[in-house]
Short mmCIF file of C-alpha atoms and ligand atoms in Angstrom, two decimals:
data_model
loop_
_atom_site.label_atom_id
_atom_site.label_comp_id
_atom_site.label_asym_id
_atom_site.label_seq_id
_atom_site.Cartn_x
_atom_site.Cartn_y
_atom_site.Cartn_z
CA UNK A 1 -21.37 11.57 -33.94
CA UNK A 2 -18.05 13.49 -33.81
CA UNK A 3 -16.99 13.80 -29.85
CA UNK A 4 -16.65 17.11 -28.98
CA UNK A 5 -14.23 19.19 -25.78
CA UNK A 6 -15.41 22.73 -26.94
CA UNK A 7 -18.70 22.71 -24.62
CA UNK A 8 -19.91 25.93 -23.53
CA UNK A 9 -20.81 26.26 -19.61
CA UNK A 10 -19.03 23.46 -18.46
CA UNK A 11 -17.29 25.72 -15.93
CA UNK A 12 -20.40 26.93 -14.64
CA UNK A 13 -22.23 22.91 -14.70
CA UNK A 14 -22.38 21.46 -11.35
CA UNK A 15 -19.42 18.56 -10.46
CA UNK A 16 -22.09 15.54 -11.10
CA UNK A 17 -23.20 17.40 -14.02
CA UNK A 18 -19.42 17.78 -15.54
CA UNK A 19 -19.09 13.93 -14.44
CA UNK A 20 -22.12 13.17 -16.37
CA UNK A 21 -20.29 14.56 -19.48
CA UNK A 22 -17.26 13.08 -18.77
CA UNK A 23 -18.74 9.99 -18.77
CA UNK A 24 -20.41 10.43 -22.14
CA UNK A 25 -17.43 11.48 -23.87
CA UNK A 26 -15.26 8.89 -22.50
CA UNK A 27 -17.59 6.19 -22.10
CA UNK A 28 -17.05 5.56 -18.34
CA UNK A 29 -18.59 2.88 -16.53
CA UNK A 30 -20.72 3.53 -13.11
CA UNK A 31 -17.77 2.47 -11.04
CA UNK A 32 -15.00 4.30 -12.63
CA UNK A 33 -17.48 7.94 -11.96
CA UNK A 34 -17.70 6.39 -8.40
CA UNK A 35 -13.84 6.49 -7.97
CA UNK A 36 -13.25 9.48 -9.32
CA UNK A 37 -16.27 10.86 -6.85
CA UNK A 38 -14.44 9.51 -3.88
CA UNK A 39 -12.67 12.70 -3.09
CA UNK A 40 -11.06 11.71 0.40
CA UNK A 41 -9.59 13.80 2.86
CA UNK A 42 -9.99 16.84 0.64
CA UNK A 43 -14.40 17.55 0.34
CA UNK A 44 -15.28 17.76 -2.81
CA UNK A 45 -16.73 21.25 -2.56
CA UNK A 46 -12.78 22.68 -1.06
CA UNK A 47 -11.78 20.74 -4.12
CA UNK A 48 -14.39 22.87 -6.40
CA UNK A 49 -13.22 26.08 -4.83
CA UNK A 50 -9.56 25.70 -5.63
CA UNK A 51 -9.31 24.89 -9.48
CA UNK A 52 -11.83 25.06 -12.43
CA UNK A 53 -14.01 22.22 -14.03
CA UNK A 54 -13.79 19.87 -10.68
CA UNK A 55 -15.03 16.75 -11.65
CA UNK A 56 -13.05 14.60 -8.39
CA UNK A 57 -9.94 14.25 -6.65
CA UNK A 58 -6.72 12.67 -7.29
CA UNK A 59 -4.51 10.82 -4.79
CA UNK A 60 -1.15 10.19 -3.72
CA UNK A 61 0.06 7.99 -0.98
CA UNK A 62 1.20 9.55 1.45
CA UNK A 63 4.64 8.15 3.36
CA UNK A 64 6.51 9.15 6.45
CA UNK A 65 10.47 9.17 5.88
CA UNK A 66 11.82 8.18 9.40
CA UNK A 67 15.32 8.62 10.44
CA UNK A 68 16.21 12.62 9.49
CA UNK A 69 18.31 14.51 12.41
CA UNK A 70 18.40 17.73 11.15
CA UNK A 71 20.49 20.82 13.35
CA UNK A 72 20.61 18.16 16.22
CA UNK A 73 16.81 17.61 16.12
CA UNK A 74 14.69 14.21 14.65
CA UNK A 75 12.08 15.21 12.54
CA UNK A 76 9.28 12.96 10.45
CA UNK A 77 9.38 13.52 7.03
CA UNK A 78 5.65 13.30 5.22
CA UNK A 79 6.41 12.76 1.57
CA UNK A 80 3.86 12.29 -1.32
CA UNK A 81 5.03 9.87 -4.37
CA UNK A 82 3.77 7.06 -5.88
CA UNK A 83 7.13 6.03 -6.87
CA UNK A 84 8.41 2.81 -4.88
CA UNK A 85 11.85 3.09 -2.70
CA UNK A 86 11.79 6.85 -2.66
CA UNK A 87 10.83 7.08 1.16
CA UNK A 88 12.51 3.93 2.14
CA UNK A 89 15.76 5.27 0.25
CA UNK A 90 15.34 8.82 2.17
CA UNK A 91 14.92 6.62 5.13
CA UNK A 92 17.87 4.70 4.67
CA UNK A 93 19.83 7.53 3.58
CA UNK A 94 19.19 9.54 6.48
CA UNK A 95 19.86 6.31 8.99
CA UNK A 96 23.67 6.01 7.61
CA UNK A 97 23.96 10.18 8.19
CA UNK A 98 22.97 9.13 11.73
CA UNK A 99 26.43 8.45 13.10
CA UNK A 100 27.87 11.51 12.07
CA UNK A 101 25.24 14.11 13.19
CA UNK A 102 22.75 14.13 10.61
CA UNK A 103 22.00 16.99 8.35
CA UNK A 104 23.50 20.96 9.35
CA UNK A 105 21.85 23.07 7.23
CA UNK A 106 20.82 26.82 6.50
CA UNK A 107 18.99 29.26 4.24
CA UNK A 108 18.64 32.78 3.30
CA UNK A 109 15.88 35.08 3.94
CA UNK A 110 12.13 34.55 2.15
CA UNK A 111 13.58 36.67 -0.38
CA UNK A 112 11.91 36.42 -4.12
CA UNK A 113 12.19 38.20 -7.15
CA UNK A 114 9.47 39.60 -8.71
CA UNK A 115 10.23 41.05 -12.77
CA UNK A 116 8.59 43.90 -14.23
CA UNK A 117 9.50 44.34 -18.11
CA UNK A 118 9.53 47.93 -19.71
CA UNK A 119 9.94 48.12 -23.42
CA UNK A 120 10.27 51.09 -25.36
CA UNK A 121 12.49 52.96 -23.38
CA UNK A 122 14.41 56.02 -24.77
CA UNK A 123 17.03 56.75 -22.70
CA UNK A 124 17.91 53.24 -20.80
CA UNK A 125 20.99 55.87 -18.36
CA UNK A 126 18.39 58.16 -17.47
CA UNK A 127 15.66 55.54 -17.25
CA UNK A 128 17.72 53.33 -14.96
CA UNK A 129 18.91 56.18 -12.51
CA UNK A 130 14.91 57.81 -12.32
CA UNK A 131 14.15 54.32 -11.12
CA UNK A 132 17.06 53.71 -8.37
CA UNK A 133 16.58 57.92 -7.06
CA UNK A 134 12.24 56.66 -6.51
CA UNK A 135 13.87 53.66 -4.84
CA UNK A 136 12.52 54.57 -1.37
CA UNK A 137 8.64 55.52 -3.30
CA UNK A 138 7.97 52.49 -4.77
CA UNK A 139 9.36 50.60 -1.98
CA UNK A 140 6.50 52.26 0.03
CA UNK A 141 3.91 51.88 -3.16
CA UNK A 142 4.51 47.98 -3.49
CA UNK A 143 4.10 47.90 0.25
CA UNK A 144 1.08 49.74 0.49
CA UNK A 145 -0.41 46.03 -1.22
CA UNK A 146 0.62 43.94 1.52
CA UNK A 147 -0.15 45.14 5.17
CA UNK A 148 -0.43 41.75 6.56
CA UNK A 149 3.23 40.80 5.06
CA UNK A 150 4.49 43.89 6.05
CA UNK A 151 3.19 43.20 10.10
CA UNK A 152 5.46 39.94 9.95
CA UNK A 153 8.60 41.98 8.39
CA UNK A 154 8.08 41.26 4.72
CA UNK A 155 8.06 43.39 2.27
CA UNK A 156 10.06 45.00 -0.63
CA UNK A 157 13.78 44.88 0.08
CA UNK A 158 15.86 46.48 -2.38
CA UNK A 159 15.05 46.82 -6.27
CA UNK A 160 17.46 45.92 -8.87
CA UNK A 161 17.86 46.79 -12.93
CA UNK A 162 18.77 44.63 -15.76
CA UNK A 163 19.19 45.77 -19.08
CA UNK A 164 19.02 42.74 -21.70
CA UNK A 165 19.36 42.67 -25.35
CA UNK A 166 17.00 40.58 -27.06
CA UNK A 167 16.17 39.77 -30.86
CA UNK A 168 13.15 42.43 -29.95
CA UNK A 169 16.13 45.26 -28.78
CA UNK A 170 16.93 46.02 -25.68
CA UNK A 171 14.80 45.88 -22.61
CA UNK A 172 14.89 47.54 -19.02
CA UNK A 173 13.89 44.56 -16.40
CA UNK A 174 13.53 45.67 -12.74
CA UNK A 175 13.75 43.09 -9.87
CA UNK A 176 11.41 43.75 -6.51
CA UNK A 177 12.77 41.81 -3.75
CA UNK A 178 10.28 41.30 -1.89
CA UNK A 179 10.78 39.46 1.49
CA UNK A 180 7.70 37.05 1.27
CA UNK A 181 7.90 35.52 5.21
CA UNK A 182 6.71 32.36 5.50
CA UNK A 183 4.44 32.38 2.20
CA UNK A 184 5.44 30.77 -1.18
CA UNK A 185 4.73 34.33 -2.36
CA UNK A 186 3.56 34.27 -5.49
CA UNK A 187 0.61 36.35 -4.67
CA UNK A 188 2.17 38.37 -2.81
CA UNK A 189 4.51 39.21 -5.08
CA UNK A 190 2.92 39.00 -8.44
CA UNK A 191 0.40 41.65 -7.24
CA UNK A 192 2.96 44.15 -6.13
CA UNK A 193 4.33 43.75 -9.39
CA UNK A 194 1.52 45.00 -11.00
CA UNK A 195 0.65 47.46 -8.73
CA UNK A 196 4.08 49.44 -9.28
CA UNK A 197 4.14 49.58 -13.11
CA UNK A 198 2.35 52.35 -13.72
CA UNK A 199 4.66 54.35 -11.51
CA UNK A 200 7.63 52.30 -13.46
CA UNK A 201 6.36 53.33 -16.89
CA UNK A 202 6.36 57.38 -15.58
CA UNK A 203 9.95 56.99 -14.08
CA UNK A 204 11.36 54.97 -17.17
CA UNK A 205 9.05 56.37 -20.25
CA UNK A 206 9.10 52.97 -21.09
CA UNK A 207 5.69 50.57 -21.08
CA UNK A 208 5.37 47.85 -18.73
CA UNK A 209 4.28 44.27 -20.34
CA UNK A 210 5.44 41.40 -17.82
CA UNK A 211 4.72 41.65 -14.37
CA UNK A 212 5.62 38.20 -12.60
CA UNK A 213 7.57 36.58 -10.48
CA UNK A 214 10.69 34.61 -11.03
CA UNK A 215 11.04 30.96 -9.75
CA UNK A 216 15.23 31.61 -10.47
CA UNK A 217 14.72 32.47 -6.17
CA UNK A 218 18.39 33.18 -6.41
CA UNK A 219 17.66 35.16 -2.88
CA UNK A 220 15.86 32.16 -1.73
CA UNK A 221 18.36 29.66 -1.35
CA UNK A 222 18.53 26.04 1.09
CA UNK A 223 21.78 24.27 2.09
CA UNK A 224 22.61 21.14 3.70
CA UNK A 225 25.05 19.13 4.58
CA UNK A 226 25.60 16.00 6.01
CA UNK A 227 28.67 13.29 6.32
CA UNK A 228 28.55 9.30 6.01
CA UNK A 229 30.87 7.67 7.79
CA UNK A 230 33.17 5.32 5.46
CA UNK A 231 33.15 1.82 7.68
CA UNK A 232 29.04 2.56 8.01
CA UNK A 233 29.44 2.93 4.09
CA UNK A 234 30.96 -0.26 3.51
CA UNK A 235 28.60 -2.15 6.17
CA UNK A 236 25.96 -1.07 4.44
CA UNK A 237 26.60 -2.48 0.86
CA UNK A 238 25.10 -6.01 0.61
CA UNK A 239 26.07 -9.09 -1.13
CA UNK A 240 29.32 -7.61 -2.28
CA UNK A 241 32.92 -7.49 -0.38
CA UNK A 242 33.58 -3.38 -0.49
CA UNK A 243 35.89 -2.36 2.13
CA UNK A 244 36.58 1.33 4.17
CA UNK A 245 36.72 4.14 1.31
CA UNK A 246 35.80 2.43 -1.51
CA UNK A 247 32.38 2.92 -1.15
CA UNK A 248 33.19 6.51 -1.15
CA UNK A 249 35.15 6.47 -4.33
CA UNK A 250 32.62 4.69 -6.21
CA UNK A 251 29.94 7.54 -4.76
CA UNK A 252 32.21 10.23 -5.88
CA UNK A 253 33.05 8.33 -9.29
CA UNK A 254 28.90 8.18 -9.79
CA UNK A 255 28.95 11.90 -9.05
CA UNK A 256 31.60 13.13 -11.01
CA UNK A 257 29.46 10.97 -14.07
CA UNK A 258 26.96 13.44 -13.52
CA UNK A 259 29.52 16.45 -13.60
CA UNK A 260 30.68 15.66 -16.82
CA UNK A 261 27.73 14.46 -18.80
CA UNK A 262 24.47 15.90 -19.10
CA UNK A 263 22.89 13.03 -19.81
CA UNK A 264 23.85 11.44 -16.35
CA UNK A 265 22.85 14.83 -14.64
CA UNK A 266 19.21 14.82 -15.63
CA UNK A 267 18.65 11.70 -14.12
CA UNK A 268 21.22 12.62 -10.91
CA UNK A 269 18.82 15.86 -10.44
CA UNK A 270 15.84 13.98 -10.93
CA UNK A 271 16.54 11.87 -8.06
CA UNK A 272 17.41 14.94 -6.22
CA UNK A 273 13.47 15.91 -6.65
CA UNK A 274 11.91 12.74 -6.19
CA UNK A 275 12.65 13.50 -2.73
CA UNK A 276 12.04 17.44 -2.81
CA UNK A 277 8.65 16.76 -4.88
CA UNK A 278 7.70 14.71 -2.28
CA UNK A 279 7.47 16.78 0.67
CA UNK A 280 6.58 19.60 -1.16
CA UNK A 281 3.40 18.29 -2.23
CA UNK A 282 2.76 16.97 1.28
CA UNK A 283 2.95 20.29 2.85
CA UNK A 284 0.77 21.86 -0.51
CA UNK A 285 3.31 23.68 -2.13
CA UNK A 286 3.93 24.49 -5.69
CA UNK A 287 5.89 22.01 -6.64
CA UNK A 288 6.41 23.11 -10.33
CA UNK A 289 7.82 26.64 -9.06
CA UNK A 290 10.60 24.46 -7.17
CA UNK A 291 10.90 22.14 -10.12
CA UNK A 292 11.72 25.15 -12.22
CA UNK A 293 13.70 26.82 -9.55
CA UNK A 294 15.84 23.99 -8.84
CA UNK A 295 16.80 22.68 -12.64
CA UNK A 296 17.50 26.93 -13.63
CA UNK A 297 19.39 27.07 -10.68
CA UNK A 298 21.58 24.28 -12.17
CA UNK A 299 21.95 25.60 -14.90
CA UNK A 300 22.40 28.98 -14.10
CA UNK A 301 26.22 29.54 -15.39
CA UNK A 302 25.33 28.49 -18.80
CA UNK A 303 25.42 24.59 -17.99
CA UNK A 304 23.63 21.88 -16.74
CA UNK A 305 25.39 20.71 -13.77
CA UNK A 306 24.44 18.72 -10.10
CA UNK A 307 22.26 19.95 -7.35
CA UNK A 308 24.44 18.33 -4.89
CA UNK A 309 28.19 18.47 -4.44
CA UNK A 310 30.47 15.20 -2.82
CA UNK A 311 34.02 15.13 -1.44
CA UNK A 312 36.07 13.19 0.12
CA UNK A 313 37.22 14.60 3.91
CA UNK A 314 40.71 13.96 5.62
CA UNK A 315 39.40 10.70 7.12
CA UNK A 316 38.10 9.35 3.67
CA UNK A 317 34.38 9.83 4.91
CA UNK A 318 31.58 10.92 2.44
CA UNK A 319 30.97 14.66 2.50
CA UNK A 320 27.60 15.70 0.47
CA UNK A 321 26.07 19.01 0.12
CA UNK A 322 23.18 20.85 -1.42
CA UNK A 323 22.07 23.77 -2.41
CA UNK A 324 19.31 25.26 -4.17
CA UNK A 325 16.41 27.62 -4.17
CA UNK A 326 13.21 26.13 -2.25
CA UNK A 327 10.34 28.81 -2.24
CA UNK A 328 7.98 27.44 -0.45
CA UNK A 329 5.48 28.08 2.75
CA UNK A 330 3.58 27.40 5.41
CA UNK A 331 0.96 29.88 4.79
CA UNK A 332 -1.44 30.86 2.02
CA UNK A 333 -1.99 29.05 -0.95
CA UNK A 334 -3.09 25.71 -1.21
CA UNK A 335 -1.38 24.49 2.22
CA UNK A 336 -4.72 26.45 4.59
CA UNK A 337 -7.23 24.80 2.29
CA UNK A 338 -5.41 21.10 1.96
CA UNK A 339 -6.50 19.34 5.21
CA UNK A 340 -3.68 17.09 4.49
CA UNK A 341 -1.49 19.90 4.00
CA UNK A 342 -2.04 21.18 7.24
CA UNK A 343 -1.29 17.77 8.98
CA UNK A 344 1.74 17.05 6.68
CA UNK A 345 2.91 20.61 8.85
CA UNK A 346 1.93 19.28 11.87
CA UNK A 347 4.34 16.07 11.94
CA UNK A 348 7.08 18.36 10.35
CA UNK A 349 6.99 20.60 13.45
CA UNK A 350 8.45 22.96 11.44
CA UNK A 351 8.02 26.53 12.12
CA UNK A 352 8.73 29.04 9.75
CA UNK A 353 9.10 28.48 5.65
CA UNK A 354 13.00 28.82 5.89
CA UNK A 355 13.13 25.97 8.54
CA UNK A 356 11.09 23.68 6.08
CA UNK A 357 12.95 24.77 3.06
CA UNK A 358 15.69 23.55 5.03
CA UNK A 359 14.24 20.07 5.79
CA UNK A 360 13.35 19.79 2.17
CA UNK A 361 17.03 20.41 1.36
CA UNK A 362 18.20 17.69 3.86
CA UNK A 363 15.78 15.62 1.79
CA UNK A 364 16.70 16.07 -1.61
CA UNK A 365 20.53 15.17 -0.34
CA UNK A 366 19.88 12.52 1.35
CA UNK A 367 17.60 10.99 -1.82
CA UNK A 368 20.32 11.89 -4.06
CA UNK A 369 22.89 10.22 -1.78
CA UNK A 370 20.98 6.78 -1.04
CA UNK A 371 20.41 6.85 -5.13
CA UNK A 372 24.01 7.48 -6.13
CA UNK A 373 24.99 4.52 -3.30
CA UNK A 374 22.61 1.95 -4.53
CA UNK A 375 23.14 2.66 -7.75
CA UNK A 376 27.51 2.10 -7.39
CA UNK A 377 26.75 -0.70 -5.50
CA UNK A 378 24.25 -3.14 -5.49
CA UNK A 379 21.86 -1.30 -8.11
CA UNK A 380 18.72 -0.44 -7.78
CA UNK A 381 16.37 -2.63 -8.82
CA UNK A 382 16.65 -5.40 -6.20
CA UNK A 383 14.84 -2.36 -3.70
CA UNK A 384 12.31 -1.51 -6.56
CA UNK A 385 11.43 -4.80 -7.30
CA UNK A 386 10.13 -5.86 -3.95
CA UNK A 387 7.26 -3.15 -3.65
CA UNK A 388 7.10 -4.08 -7.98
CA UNK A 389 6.59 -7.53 -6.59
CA UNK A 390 3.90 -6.71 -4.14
CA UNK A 391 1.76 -4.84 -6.52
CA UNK A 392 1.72 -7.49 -9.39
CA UNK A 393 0.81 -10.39 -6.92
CA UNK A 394 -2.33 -7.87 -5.76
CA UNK A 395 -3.21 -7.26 -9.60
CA UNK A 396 -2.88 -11.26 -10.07
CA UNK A 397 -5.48 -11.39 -6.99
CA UNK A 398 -3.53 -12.09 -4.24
CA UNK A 399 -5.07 -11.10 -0.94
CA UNK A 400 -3.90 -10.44 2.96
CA UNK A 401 -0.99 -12.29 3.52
CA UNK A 402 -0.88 -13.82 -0.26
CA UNK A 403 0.51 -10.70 -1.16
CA UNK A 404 3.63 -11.26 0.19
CA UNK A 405 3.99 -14.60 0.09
CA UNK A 406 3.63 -14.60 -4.08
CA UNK A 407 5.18 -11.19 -3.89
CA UNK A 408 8.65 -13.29 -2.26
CA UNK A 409 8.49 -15.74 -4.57
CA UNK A 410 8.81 -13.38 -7.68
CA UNK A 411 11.44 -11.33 -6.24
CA UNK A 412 13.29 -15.04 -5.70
CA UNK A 413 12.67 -16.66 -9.04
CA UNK A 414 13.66 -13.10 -10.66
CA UNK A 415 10.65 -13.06 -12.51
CA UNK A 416 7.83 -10.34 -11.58
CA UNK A 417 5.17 -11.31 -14.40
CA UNK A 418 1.23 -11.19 -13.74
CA UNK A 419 0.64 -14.71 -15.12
CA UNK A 420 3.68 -16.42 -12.92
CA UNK A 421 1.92 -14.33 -9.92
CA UNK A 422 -1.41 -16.09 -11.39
CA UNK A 423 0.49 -19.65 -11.31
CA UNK A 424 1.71 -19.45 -7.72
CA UNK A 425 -1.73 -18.00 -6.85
CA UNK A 426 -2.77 -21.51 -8.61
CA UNK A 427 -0.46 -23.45 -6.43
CA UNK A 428 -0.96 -21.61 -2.97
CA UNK A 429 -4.51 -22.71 -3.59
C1 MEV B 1 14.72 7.09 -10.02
O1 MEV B 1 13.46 7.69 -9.80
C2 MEV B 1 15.83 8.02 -9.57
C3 MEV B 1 17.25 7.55 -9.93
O2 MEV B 1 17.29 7.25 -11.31
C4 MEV B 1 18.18 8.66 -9.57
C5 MEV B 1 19.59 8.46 -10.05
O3 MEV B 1 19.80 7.76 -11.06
O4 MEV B 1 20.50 9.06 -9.45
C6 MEV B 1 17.58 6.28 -9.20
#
């Protein structure tokens, strides 16, 4: 019989019953239902509550990034991948920034941008300057929404008008900016948003259709900065003879690659968020709002270009920067309901949204940096392949310490293949 995914009530069906089904339709064995029951850290019933159609949980590992001195003060850096090197890299990374300080950084005010679209509109003059003179009334209707933000010195900050021309004609797009405090704000902001439009749609004569929020937080922005010295640079490369600055120029040769060629840049960026991703899903934030965020924001003058920015200073030492938005919090959403989310806080230390925006700045330079230098220097697969290693010898059945004793002997012989892993497992007896 034909397999079929449109089945009615499985919404309301209970998480063993929606398991049971699974199983049917995908022929899973008893043990593969019991991993995907084994929910962790995060109860299946919190799990139930916070999406649709629970069935189980998912996991990441979760790592602790060591090293980061950020404004003059040492912080541990939870970070959620299952990519190997990325923490060890961030590590790393941050270790060589050491010498010269660490990571200065700084951010603007929880500010996000929340779009209402009106279409229709008559007369866009007259439309634009009945919303600006009701500036100060639907400041105080959007606000009326959001008591609690409003306590903690959020709330709508200004209000701004676009008009766009589109293949549809022309459209009037207000911005709310809304200062969200230490939420991610979506909620917040999205609800505001749709709370106002009727009043929009009377000042404008126009009809309101969107009513979200942007993840462009132009208003929103992180920025770090950090400097490597040049000799550390140098001492740091291994199994090559690199003296003083060239380090730095092959650094700044990788990152003017990335400048040029768009190619190069995706891949530049995306090492950027491996390290970004990371702590944001630690701490339970919406990582897809600061994937969009950050790749928009590179793009935002009409082409693709770097997150980060390198130079060389008068003494020839590495100068890196960052900047981009990071809307995230440490309230609301996901991050009170996430027991791990909470903890992931907790080791931070961090205290408001702004200060971990910042830290998740600090993080996505100092991935981007370790990637660029491994990848001018030595490459990167010698790092990779060790943890590579580690896991093929425990697939080939290596246990304890045969892990890393078959793991060595791959990453030696060059060749990280189950069935050598299988032979050396043969010979270690
Ligand atoms: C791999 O996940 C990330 C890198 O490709 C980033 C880069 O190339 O800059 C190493």
């Amino acid at each position: 019989m034909e397999k079929r995914s449109d089945i009615s009530g499985f919404h309301g069906l209970s998480v063993e019953k929606r398991l049971d089904f699974v199983r049917e339709f995908a022929g899973l064995s008893d043990e593969e239902c019991d991993i995907v029951k084994k929910t962790g850290a995060l109860d299946i019933d919190t799990a139930n509550r916070m999406i649709e159609n629970v069935v189980g949980t998912s996991h990441l590992p979760l790592g602790i990034a060591t090293n980061f001195r950020i404004n003059g003060r040492d912080y541990l850096i939870p970070m959620a991948i299952d990519e190997p090197s990325v923490v060890a890299a961030a590590s790393y990374a941050a270790k060589l920034a050491r010498p010269k300080g660490g990571f200065t950084t700084s951010s603007d005010e929880s500010v996000m941008i929340g779009q209402i679209q009106l279409l229709n509109i008559k007369d866009f003059d007259a439309a634009k300057r009945n919303i600006l003179e009701k500036k100060d009334e639907i400041t105080a209707i959007a606000n009326e929404k959001d008591p609690v933000l409003l306590k903690y010195g959020g709330g709508v900050k200004d209000i701004e008008i676009r008009i766009i021309d589109s293949e549809r004609g022309k459209m009037l797009i207000v911005h709310l900016l809304v200062n969200v405090s230490d939420a991610m704000g979506a909620n917040a902001v999205n609800t505001m948003a749709e709370w106002i439009s009727p009043r929009l749609e009377e000042l404008s004569g126009g009809d309101a259709r969107l009513r979200i929020i942007s993840n462009l937080a132009t208003k929103r922005l992180a920025r770090a900065r950090a400097v490597w010295d040049k000799e550390e640079l140098a001492k740091s490369v291994k199994g090559m003879e690199i003296k003083g600055e060239k380090v730095v120029d092959y650094i700044l040769d990788a990152y003017h690659f990335a400048l040029v060629d768009q190619y190069r840049c995706a891949t530049h960026n995306k090492g950027v968020m491996n390290g970004i991703d990371a702590v944001v899903i630690a701490t339970g934030n919406d990582f897809r709002a600061v994937e969009a965020g950050a790749h928009s924001y590179a793009a935002r003058d009409g082409r693709y270009t770097s997150l980060t920015k390198y130079e060389k200073d008068s003494d020839g030492n590495l100068v890196g920067e960052i900047e981009l938005p990071v809307a995230v919090g440490t309230v609301g959403g996901a991050i009170n309901i996430n027991p791990v989310a909470k903890i992931a806080l907790k080791i931070l230390g961090v205290k408001t949204a702004r200060e971990l925006s910042e830290v998740i700045a600090s993080v996505g330079l100092a991935q981007n940096f370790a990637a660029l230098r491994a990848l001018a220097t030595e490459g990167i697969q010698s790092g990779h392949m060790k943890l590579h290693a580690k896991n093929i010898a425990a697939i080939a059945g290596a246990k304890g310490s045969l892990i890393d004793e078959v793991a060595n002997r791959l990453v030696k012989e060059k060749n990280i293949k189950v069935d050598r892993a299988k032979e050396i497992l043969k010979e270690l007896g």
